[in-house]
Tab-separated table of C-alpha atoms in Angstrom:
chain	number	residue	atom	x	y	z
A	21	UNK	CA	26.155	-6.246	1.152
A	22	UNK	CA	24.191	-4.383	4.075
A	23	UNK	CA	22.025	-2.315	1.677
A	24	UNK	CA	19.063	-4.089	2.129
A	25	UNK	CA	17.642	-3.753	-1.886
A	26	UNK	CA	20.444	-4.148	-4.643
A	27	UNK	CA	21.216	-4.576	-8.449
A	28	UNK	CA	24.275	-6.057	-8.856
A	29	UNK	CA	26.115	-8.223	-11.341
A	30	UNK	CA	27.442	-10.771	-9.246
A	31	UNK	CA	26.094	-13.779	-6.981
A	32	UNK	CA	24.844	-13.442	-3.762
A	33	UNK	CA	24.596	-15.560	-0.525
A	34	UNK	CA	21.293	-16.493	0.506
A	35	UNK	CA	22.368	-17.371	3.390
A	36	UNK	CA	24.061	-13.989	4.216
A	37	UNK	CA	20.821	-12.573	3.568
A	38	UNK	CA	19.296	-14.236	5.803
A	39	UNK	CA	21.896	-13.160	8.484
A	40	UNK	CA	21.557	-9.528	7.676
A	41	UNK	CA	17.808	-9.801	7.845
A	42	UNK	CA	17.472	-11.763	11.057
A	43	UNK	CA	20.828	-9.293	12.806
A	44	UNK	CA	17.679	-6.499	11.854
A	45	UNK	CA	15.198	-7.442	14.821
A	46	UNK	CA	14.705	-9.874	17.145
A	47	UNK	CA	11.482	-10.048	16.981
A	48	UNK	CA	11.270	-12.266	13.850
A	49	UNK	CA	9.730	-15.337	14.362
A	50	UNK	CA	9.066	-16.250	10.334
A	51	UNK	CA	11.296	-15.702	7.580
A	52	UNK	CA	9.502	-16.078	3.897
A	53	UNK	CA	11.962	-16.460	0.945
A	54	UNK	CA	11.905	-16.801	-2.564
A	55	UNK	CA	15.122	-17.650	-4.476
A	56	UNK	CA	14.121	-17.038	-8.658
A	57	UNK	CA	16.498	-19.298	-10.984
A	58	UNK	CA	17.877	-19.959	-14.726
A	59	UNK	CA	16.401	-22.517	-16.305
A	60	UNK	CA	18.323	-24.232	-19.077
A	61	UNK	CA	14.523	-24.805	-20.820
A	62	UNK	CA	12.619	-22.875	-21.826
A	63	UNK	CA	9.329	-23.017	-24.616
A	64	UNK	CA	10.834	-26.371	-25.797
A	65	UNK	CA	13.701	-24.863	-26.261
A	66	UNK	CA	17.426	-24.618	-24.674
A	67	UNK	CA	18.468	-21.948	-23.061
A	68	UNK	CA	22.929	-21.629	-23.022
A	69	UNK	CA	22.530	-18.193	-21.101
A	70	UNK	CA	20.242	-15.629	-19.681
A	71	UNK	CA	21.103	-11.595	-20.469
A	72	UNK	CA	19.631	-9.354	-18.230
A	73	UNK	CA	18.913	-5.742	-19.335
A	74	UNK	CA	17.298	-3.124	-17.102
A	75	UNK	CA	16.576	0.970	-16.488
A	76	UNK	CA	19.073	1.383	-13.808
A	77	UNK	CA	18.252	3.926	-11.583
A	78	UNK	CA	14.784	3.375	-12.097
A	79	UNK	CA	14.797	-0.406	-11.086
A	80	UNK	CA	16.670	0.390	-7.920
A	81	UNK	CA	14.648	3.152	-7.065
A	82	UNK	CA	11.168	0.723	-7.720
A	83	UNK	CA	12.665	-2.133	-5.450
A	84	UNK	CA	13.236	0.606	-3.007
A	85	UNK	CA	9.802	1.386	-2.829
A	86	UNK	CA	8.116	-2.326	-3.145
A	87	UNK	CA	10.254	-2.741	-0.256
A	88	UNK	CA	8.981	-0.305	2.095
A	89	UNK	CA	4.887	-0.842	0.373
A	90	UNK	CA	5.591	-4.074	1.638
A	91	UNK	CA	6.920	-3.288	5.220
A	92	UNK	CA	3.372	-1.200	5.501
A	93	UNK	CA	1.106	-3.096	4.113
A	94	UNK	CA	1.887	-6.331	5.546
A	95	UNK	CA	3.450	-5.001	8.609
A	96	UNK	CA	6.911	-7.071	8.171
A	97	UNK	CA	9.783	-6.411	10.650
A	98	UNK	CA	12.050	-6.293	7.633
A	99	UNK	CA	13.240	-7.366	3.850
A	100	UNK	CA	15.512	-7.634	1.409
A	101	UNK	CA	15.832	-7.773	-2.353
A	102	UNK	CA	18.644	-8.444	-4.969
A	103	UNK	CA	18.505	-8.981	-8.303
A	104	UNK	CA	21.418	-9.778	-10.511
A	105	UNK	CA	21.805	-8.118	-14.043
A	106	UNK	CA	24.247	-9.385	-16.688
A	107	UNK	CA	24.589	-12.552	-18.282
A	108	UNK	CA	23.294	-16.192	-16.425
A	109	UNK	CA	24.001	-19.754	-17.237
A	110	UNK	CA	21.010	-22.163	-16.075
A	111	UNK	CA	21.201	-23.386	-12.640
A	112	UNK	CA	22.256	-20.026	-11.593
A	113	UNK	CA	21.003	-17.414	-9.418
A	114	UNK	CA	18.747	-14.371	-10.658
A	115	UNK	CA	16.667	-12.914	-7.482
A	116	UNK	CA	16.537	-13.172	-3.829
A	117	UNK	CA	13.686	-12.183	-1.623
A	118	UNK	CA	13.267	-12.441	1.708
A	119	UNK	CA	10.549	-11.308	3.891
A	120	UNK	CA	11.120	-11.325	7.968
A	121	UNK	CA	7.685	-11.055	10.091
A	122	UNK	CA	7.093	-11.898	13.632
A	123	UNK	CA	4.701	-14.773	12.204
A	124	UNK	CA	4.706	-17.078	9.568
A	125	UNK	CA	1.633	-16.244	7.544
A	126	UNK	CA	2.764	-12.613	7.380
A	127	UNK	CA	6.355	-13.365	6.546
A	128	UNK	CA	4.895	-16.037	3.322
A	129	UNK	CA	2.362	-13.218	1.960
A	130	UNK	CA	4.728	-10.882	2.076
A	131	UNK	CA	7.624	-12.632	-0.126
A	132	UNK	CA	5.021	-13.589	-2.566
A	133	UNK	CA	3.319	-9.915	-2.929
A	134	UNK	CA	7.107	-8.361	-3.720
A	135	UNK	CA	8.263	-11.331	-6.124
A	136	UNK	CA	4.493	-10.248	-8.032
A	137	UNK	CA	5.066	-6.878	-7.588
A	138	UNK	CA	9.203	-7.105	-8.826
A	139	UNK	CA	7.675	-8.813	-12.339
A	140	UNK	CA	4.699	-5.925	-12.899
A	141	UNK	CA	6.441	-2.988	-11.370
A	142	UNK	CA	10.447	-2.759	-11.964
A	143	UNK	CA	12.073	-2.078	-15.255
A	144	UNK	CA	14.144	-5.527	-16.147
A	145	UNK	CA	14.430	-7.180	-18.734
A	146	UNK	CA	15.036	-10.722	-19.306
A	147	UNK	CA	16.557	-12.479	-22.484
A	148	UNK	CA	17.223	-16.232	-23.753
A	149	UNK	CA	19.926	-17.299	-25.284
A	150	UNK	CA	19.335	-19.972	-27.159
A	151	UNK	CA	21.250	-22.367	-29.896
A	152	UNK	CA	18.281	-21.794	-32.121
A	153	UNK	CA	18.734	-17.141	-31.290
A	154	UNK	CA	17.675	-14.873	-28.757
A	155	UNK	CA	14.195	-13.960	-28.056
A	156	UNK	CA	13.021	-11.694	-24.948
A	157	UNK	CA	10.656	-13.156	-22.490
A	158	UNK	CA	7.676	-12.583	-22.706
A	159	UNK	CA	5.920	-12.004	-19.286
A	160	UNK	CA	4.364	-15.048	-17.041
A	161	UNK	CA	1.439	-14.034	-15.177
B	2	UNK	CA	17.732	19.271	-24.759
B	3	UNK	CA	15.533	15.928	-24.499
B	4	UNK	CA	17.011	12.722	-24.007
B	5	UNK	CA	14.967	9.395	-24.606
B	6	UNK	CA	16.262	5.811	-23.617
B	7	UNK	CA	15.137	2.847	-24.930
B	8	UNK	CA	16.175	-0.486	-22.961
B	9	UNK	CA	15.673	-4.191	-23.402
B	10	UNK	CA	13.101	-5.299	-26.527
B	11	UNK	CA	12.463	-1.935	-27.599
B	12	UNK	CA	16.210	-0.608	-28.210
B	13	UNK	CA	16.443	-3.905	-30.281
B	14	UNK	CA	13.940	-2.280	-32.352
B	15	UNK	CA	14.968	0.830	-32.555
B	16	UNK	CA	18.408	-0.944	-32.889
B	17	UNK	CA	19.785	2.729	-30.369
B	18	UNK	CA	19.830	2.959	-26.702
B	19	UNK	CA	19.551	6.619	-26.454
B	20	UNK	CA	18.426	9.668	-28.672
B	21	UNK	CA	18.470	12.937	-28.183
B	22	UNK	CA	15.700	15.939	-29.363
B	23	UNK	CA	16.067	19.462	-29.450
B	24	UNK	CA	13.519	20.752	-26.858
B	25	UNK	CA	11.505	23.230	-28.019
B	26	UNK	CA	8.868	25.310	-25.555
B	27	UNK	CA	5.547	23.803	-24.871
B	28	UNK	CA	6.684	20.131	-26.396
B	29	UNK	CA	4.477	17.662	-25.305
B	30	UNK	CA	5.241	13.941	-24.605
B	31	UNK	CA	2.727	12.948	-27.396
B	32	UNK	CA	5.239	15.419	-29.649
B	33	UNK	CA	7.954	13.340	-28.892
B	34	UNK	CA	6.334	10.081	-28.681
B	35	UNK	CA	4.909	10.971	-32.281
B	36	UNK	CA	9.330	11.834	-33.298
B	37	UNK	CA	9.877	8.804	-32.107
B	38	UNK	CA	7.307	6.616	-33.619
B	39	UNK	CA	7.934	8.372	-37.076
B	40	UNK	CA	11.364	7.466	-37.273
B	41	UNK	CA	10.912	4.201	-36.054
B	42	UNK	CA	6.812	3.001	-35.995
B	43	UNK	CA	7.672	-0.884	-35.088
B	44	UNK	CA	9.041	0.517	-31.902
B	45	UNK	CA	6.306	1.381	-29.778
B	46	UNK	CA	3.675	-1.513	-30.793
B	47	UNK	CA	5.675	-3.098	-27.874
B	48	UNK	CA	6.151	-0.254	-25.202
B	49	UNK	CA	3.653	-0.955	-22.391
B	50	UNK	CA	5.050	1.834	-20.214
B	51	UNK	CA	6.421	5.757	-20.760
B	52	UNK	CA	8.712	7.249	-17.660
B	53	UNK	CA	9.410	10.931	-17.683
B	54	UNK	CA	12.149	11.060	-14.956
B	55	UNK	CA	11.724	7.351	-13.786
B	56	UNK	CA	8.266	7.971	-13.095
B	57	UNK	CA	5.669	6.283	-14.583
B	58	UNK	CA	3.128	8.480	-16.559
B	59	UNK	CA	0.027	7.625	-18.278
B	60	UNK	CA	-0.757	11.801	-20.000
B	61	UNK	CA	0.980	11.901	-23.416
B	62	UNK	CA	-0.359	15.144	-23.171
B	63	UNK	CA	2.059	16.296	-20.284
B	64	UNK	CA	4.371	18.804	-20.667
B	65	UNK	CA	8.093	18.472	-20.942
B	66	UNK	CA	11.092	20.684	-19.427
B	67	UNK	CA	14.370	21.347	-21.037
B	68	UNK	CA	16.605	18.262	-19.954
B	69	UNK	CA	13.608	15.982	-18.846
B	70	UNK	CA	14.470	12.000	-19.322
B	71	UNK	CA	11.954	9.688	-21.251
B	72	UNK	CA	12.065	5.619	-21.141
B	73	UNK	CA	9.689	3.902	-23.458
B	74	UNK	CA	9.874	0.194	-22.342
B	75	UNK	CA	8.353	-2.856	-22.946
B	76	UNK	CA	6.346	-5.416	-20.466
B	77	UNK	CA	8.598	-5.854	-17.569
B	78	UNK	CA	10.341	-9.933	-17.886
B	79	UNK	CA	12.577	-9.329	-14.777
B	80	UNK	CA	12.581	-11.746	-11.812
């Protein structure tokens, strides 16, 4: 739970991510967040489930990094990452972001660079489960 | 010995997670890209990205070591 970037099967608080990430300075003033969830519809379709597959190590090891290019570039006091892998059911978490600054513009633009970033730079991949077969996603820009 | 993962889209293709290559001296990642795409040539119409290691490389022309790790993989969908 205190590792800042993780990969992990199960759900996670949003609000204990918060709490880490504010315990980490108080010098935040802004907290940016983006929480990414199953939808049950997808391409006129339904989607029963979500299966995540990814390149382990290499995922981690990319989130890592986004992480800390996104500390530098945007000079953020903090942040924090988790993505789940395994199976979903719509409604349910998938990613948490979470970007602390010591203002509010830096704290937004930073959350929204790393959820880009996660989509073009870190191995996952996402698959629907639907009533009609599976089909991998296709990216979204 | 050369091992080569496939994850996601692409080891639904090449219906295998993982094969394995004898490494031979001077191999190339084109030579195994070229192994790969031989035994299964619908594969890598849909790999976007080639990791030697987990890092990302763009030279097919690179040279391998005895136990390096390739990942051919698909666009990303993660998120």
């Amino acid at each position: 739970m205190n590792e800042p970037v993780r990969i992990q099967e199960a759900d996670f608080s949003q609000d204990e991510e918060i709490r880490a990430l504010k315990a980490s300075s108080k010098r935040i003033g802004g907290i940016g967040t983006f929480l990414g969830c199953a939808r049950d519809f997808s391409e006129g379709r339904e989607v029963s489930e979500i299966s995540f597959d990814a390149y382990g190590p290499m995922a981690l090891s990319e989130l890592k990094k986004l992480r800390s290019d996104a500390i530098e570039k945007f000079g953020l006091l903090d942040a924090r990452i988790v993505h789940r892998l395994g199976t979903v059911k719509g409604g349910d978490n998938i990613v948490f972001i979470a970007a602390g600054a010591e203002h509010r513009d830096t704290a937004l633009e930073g959350c929204r660079w790393m959820i880009d970033a996660l989509k073009e730079r870190v191995p996952i991949w996402k698959k629907e489960i639907t009533p009609q077969g599976d089909s991998w996603v296709t990216p979204h820009p | 010995m050369i091992r080569v993962l496939f994850f996601g889209p692409v080891a639904d293709r090449v219906q295998a997670r993982e094969m394995q290559f004898e490494y031979t001296p001077g191999m190339t990642l084109h030579d195994v890209t070229a192994k790969v795409g031989m035994q299964h040539p619908g594969a890598l119409s849909i790999v976007s990205f080639i990791a030697v290691n987990q890092n990302q490389v763009h030279d097919k022309q690179i040279s391998l070591h005895d136990n390096d790790e390739i990942a051919f993989m698909a666009k990303f969908s993660g998120g």
